[in-house]
Backbone as a ProteinNet text record, in pm:
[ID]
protein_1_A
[PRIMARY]
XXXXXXXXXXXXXXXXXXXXXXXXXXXXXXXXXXXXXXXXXXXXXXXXXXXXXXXXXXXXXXXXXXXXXXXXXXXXXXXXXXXXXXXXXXXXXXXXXXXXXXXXXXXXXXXXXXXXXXXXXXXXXXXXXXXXXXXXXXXXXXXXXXXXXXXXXXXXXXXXXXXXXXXXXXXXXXXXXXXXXXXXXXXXXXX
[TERTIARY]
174.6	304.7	363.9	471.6	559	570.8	617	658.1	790.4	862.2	1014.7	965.4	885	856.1	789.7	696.9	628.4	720.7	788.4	907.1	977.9	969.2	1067.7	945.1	784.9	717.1	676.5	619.4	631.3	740.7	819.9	937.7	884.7	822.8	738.2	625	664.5	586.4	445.6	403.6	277.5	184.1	275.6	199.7	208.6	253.3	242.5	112.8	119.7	-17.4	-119.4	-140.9	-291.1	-287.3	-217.1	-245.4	-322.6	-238.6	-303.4	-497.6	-459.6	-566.4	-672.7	-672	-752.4	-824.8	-693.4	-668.8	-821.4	-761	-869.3	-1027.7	-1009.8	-1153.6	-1239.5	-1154	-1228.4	-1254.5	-1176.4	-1170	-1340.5	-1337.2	-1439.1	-1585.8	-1590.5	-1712.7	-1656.4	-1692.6	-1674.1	-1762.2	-1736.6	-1821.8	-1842.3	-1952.6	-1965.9	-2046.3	-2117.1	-2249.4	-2344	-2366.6	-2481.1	-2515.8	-2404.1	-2363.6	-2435.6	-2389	-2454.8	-2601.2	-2627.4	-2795.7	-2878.7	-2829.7	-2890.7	-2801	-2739.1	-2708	-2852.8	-2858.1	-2940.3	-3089.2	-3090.8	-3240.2	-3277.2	-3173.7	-3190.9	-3238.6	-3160.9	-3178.1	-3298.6	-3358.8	-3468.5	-3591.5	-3592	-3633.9	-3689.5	-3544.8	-3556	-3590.4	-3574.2	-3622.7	-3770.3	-3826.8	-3979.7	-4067.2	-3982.3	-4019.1	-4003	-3936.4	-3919.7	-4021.8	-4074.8	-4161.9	-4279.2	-4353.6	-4464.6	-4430.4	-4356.5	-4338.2	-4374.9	-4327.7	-4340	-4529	-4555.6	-4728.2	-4801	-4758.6	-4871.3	-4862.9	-4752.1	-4724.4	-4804.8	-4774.5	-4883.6	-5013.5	-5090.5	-5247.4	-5230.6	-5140.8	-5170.5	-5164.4	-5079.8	-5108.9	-5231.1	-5246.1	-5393	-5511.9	-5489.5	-5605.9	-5599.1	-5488.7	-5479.6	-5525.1	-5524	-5557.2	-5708.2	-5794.9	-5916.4	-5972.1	-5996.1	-6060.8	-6196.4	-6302.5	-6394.7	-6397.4	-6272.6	-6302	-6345.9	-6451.8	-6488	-6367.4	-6387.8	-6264.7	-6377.3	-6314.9	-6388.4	-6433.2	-6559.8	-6595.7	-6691.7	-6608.2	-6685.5	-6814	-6834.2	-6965	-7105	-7060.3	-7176.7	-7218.7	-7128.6	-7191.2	-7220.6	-7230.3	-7306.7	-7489.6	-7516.5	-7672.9	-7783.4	-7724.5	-7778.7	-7701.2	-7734.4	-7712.4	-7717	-7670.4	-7691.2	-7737	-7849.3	-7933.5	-7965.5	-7999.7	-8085.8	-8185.4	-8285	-8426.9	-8473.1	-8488.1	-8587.4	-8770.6	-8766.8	-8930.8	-8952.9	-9063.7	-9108.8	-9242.6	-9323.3	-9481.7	-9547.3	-9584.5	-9688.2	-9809.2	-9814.5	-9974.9	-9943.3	-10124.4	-10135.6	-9998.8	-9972	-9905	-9716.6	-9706.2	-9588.6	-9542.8	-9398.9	-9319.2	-9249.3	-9221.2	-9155.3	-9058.5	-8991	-8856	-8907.4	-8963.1	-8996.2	-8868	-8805.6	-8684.2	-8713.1	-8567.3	-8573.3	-8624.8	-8628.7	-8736.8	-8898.6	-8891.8	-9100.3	-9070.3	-9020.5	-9006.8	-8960.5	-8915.4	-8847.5	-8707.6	-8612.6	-8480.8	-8471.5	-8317.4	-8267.5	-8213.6	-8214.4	-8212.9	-8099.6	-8026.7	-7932.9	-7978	-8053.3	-8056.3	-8036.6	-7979.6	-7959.2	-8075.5	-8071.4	-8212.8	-8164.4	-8229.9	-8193.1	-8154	-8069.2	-7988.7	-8128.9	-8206.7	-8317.6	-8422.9	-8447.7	-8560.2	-8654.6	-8752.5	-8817.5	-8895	-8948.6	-9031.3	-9117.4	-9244	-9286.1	-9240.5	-9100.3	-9063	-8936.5	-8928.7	-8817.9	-8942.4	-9041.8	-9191.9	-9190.1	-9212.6	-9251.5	-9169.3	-9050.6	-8913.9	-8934.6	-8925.8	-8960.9	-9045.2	-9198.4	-9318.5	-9296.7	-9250.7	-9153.2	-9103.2	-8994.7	-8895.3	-8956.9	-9049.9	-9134.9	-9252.3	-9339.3	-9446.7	-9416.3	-9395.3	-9333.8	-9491.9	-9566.9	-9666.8	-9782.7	-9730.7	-9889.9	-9894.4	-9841.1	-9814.3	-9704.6	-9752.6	-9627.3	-9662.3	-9573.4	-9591.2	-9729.6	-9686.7	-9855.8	-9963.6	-9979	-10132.7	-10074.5	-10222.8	-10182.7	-10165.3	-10095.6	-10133.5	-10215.4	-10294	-10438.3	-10476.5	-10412.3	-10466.7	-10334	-10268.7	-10183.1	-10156.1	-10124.9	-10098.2	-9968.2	-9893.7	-9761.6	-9655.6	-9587.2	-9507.8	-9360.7	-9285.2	-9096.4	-9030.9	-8908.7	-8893.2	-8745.6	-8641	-8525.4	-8459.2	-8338.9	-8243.7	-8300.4	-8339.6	-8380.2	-8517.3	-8598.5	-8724.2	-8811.2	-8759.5	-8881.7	-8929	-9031	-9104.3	-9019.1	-9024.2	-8974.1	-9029.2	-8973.4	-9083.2	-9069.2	-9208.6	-9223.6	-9131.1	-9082.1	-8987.5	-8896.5	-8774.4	-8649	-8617.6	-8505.5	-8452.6	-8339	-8291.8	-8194.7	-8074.6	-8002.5	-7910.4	-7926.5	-8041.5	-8016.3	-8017.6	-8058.5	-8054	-7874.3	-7822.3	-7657.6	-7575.6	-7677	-7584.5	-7597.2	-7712.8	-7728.7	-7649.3	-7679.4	-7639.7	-7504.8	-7430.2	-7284.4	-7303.3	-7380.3	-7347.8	-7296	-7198.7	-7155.7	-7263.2	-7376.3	-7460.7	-7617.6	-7726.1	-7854	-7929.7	-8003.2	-8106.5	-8238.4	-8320	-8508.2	-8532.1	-8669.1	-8786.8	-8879	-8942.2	-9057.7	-9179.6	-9233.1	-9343.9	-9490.9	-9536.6	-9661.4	-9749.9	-9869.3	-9976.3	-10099.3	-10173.1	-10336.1	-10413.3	-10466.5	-10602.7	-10707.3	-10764.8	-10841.1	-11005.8	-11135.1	-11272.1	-11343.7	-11450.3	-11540.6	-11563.6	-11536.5	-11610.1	-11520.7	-11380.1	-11270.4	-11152.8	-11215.7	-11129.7	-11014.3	-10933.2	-10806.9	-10888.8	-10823.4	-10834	-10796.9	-10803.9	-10744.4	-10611.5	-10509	-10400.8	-10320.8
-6233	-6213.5	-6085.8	-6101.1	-5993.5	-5892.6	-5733.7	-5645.1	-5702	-5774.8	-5782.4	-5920.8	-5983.5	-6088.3	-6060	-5928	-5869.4	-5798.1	-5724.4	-5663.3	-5744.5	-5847.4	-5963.2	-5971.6	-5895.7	-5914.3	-5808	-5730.1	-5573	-5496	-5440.3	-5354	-5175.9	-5137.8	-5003.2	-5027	-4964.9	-4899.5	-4878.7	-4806.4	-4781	-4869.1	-4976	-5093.3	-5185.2	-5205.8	-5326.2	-5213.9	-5098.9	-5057.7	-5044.1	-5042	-5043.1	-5162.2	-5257.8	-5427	-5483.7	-5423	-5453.6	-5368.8	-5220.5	-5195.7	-5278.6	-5309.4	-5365.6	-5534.4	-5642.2	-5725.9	-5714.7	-5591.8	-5567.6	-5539.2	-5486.9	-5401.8	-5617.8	-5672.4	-5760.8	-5861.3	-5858.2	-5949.6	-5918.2	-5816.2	-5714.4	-5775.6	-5737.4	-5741.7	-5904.6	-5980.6	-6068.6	-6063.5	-6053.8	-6065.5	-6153.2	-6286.9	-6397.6	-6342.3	-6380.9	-6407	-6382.3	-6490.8	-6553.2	-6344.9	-6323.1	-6198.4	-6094.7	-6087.4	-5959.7	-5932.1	-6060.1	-6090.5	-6030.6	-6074.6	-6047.5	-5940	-5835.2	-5693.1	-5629.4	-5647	-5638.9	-5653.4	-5744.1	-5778.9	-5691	-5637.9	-5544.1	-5453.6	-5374.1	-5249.7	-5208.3	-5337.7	-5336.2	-5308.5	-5375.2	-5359.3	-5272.1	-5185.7	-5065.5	-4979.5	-4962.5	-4854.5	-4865.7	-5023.9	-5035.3	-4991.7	-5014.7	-4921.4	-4805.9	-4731.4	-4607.5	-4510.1	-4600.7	-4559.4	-4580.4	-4678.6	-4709.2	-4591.4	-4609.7	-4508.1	-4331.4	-4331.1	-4188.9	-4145.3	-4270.8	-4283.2	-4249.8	-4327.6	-4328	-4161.9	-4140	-4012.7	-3886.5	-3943.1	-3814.7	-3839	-3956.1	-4013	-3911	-3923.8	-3870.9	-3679.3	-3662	-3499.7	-3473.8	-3579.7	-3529.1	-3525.7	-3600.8	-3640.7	-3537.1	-3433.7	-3311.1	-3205.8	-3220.9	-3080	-3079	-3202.8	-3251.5	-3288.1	-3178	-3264.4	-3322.4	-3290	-3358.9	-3468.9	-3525.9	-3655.9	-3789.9	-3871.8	-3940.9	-4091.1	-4107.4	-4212.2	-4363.2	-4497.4	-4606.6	-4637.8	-4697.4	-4773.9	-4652.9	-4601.9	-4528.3	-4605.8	-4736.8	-4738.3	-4723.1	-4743	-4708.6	-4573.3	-4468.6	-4309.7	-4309.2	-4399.4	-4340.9	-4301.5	-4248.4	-4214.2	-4318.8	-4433.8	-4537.6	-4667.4	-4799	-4893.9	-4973.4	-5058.4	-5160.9	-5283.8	-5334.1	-5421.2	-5569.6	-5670.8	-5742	-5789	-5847.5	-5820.9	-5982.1	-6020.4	-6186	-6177	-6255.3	-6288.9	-6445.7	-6445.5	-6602.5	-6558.8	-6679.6	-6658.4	-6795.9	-6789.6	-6835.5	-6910	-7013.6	-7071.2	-7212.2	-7258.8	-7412.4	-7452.1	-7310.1	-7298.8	-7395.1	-7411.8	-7386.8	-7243.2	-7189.5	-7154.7	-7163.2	-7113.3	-7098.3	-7017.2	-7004.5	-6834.9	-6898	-6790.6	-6747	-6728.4	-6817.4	-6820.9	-6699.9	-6657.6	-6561.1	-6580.2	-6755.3	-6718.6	-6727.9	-6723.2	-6675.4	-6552.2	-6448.1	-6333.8	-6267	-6385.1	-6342.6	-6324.3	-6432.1	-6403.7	-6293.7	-6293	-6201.7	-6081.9	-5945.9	-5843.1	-5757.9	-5693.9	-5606	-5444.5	-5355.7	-5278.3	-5155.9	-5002.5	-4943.8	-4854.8	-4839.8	-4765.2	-4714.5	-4590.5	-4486.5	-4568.6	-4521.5	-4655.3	-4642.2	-4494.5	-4481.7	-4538.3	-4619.1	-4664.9	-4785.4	-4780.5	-4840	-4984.8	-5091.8	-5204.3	-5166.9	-5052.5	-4964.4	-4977.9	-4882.1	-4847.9	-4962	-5044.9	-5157.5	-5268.5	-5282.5	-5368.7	-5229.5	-5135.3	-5056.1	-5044.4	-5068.7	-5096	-5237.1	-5272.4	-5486.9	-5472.3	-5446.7	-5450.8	-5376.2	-5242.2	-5203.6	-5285	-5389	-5503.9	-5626.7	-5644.5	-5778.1	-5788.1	-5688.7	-5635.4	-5481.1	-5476.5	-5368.6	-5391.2	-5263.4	-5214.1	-5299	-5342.8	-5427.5	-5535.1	-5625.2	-5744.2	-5830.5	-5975.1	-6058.9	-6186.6	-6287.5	-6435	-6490.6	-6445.8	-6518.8	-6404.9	-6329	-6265.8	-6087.1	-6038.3	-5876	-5818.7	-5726.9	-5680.6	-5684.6	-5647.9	-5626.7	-5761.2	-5876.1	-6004.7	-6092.8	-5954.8	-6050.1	-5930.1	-6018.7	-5953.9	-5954.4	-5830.9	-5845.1	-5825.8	-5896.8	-5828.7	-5840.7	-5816.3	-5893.3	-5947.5	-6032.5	-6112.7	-6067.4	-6148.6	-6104.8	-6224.9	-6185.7	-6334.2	-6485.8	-6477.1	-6604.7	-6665.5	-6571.2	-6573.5	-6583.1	-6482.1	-6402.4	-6269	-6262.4	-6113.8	-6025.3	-5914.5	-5796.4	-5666.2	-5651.4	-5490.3	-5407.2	-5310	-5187	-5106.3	-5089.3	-4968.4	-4985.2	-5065.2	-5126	-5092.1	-5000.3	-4937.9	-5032.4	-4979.2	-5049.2	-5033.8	-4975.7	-4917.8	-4995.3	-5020.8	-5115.5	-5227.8	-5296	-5421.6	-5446.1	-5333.4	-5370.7	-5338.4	-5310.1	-5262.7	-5385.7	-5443.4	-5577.9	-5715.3	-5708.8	-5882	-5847.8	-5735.5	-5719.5	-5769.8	-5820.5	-5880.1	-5726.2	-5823.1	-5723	-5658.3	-5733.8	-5699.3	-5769.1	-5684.7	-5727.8	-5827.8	-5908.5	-5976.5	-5986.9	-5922.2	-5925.7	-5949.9	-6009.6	-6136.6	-6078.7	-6024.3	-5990.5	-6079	-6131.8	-6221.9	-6195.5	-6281.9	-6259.2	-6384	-6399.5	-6448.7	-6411.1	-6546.6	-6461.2	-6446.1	-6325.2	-6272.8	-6372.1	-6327.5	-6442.6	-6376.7	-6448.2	-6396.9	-6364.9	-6283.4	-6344.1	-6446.5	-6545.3	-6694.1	-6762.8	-6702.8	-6760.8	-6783	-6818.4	-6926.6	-6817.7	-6834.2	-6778	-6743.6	-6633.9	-6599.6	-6673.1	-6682.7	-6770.9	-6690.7	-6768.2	-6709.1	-6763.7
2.5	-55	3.9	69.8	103.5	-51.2	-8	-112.8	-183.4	-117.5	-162.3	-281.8	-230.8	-360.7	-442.6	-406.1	-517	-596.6	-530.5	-626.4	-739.3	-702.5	-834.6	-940.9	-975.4	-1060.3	-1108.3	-993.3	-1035.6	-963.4	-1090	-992	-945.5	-1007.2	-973.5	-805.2	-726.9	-643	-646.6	-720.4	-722	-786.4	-912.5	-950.7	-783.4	-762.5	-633.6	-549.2	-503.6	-436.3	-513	-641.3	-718.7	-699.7	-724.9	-677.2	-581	-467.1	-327.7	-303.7	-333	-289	-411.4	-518.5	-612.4	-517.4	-471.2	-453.2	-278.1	-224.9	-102.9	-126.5	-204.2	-300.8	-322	-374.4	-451.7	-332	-219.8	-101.5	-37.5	-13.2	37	-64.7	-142.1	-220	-356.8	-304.9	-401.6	-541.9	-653.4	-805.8	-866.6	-790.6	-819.9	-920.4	-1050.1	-1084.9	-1020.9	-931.1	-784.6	-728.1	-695.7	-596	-726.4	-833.5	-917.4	-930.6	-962.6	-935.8	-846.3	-696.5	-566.5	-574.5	-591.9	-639.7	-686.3	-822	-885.1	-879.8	-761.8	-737.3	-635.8	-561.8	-417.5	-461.4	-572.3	-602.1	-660	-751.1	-840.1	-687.5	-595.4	-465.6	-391.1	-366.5	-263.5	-402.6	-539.6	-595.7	-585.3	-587	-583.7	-473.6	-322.7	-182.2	-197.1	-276.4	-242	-355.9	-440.4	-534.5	-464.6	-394.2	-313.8	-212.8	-146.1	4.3	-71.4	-201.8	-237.1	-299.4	-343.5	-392.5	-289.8	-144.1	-26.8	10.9	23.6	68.8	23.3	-129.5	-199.2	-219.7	-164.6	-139.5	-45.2	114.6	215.2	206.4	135.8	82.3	-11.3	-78.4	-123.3	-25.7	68.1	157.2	270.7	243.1	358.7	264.7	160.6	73.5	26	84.1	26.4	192.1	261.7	398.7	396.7	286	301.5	182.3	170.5	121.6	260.2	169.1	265.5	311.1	427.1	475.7	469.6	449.2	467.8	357.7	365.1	235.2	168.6	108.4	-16	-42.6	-80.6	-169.7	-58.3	88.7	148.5	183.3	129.1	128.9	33	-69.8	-193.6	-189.2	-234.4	-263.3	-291.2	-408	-510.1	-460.3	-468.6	-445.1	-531.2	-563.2	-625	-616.8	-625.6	-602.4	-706.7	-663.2	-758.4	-734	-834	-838.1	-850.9	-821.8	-891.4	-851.1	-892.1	-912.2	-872.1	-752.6	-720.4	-724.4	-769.4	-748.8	-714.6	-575.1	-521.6	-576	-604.2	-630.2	-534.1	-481	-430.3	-328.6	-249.2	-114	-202.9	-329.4	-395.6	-409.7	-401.4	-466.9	-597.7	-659.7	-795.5	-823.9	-856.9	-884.9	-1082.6	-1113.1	-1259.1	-1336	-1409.7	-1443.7	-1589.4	-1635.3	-1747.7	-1846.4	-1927.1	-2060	-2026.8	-1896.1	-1892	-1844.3	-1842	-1762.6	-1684.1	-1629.4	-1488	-1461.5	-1388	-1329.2	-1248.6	-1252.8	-1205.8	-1219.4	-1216.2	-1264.7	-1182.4	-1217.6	-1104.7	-1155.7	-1021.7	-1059.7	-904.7	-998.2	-875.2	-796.9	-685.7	-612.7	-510.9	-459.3	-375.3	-234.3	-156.3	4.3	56.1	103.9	188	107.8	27.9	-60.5	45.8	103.4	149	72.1	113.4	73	-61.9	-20	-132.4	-269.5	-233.5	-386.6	-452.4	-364.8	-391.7	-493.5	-478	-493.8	-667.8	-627.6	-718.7	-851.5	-793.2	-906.5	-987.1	-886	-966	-1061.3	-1007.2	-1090	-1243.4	-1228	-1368.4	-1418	-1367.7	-1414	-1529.6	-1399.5	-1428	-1456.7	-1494.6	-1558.8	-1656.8	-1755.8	-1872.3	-1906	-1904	-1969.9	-1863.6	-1776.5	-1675.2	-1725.6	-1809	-1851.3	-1784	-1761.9	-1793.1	-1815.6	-1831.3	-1863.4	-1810	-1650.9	-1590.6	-1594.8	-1654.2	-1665.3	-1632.2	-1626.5	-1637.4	-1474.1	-1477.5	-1299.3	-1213.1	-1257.2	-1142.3	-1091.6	-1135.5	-1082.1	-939.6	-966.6	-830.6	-690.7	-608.7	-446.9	-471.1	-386.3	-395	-228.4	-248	-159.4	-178.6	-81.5	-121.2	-8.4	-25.4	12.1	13.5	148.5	134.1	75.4	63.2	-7.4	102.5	221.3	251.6	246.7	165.7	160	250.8	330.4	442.8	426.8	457.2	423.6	483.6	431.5	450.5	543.9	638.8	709.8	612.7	635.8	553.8	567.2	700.9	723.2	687.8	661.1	652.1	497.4	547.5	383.4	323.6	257.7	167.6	239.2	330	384.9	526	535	661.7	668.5	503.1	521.4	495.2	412.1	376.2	506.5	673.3	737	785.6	794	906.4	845	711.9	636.5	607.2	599.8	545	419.7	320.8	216.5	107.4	13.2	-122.6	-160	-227.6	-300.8	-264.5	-226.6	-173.2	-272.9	-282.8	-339	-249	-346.1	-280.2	-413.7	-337.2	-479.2	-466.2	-580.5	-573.5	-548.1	-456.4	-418.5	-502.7	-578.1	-605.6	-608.9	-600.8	-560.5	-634.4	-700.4	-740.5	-655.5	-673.5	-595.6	-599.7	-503.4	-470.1	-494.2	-586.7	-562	-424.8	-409.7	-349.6	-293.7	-382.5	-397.3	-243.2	-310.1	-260.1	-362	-494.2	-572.6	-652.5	-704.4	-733.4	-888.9	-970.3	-1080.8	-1140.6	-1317.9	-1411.6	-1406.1	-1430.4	-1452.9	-1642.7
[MASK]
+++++++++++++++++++++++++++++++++++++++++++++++++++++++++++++++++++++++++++++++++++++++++++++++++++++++++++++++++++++++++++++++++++++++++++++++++++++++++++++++++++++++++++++++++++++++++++++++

């Protein structure tokens, strides 16, 4: 609309330019509904980046004001590990895993990373013999050794820290292996 036809509605001047510039304003930025929303959703947005971007920032100032914090997977500088324990026992060239209401299962417990075969065997037997007892008979009547999650013997040397470096697994599983002693004779103890 020309001014001269605007003039036949508004006769003031400055009403016909608040008009126009209003009329440009709304051309420019349309105020659908649809449009307020995705307004609204932007902003909710960039305030949420700029709240993350400001968190990392101050991880990374803490991590300059703290140089001997450790970088990577924290749980493998830890000291203690976390482990679990089962129990299989050997008779008449069978296997068995000694389920929990005779004694056994599975147990999760923590032990030093450098803990060798020894004291991994030495931990169980605590587990699965409380006072030198268990379901199948008293200590002194079995051989022991341990076993890894695929049930192969274990080297003596091989700590706890190297089996979590080699298998990558979350969390280790060893079986305590036991077996009756065998007489003189040959023949296996009563169990």
């Amino acid at each position: 609309m020309s001014d001269e036809e605007l003039s036949s509605y508004l006769p003031h001047q400055g009403d016909r330019i608040r008009l126009r510039v209003h009329v440009r304003k709304e051309e420019e930025t349309p105020r659908t509904k649809k449009n307020k929303l995705l307004t609204v959703l932007q902003e909710k947005l960039e305030a949420a980046r700029k709240k993350k971007t400001t968190s990392k920032e101050e991880h990374n100032l803490e991590d300059m004001r703290n140089p001997h914090r450790p970088f990577g997977n924290r749980n493998a500088a830890k000291q203690n590990r976390m482990i679990e324990i089962g129990w299989i026992h050997k008779s008449n060239q069978r296997s068995t895993q000694i389920r929990k209401n005779k004694g056994g299962g599975t147990r999760k417990t923590e032990i030093p990373r450098h803990a060798t075969k020894v004291e991994i065997i030495q931990q169980a037997i605590g587990l699965f013999f409380p006072n030198g007892l268990s379901s199948k008979g008293p200590l002194t009547n079995f051989n022991f050794d341990l076993w890894d999650f695929a049930d192969r013997e274990i080297d003596a040397n091989v700590t706890v820290a190297d089996m979590y470096e080699r298998t990558k697994l979350p969390i280790l599983r060893f079986y305590l292996a036991t077996s009756q002693k065998t007489n003189d004779i040959g023949n296996t103890t009563d169990a």
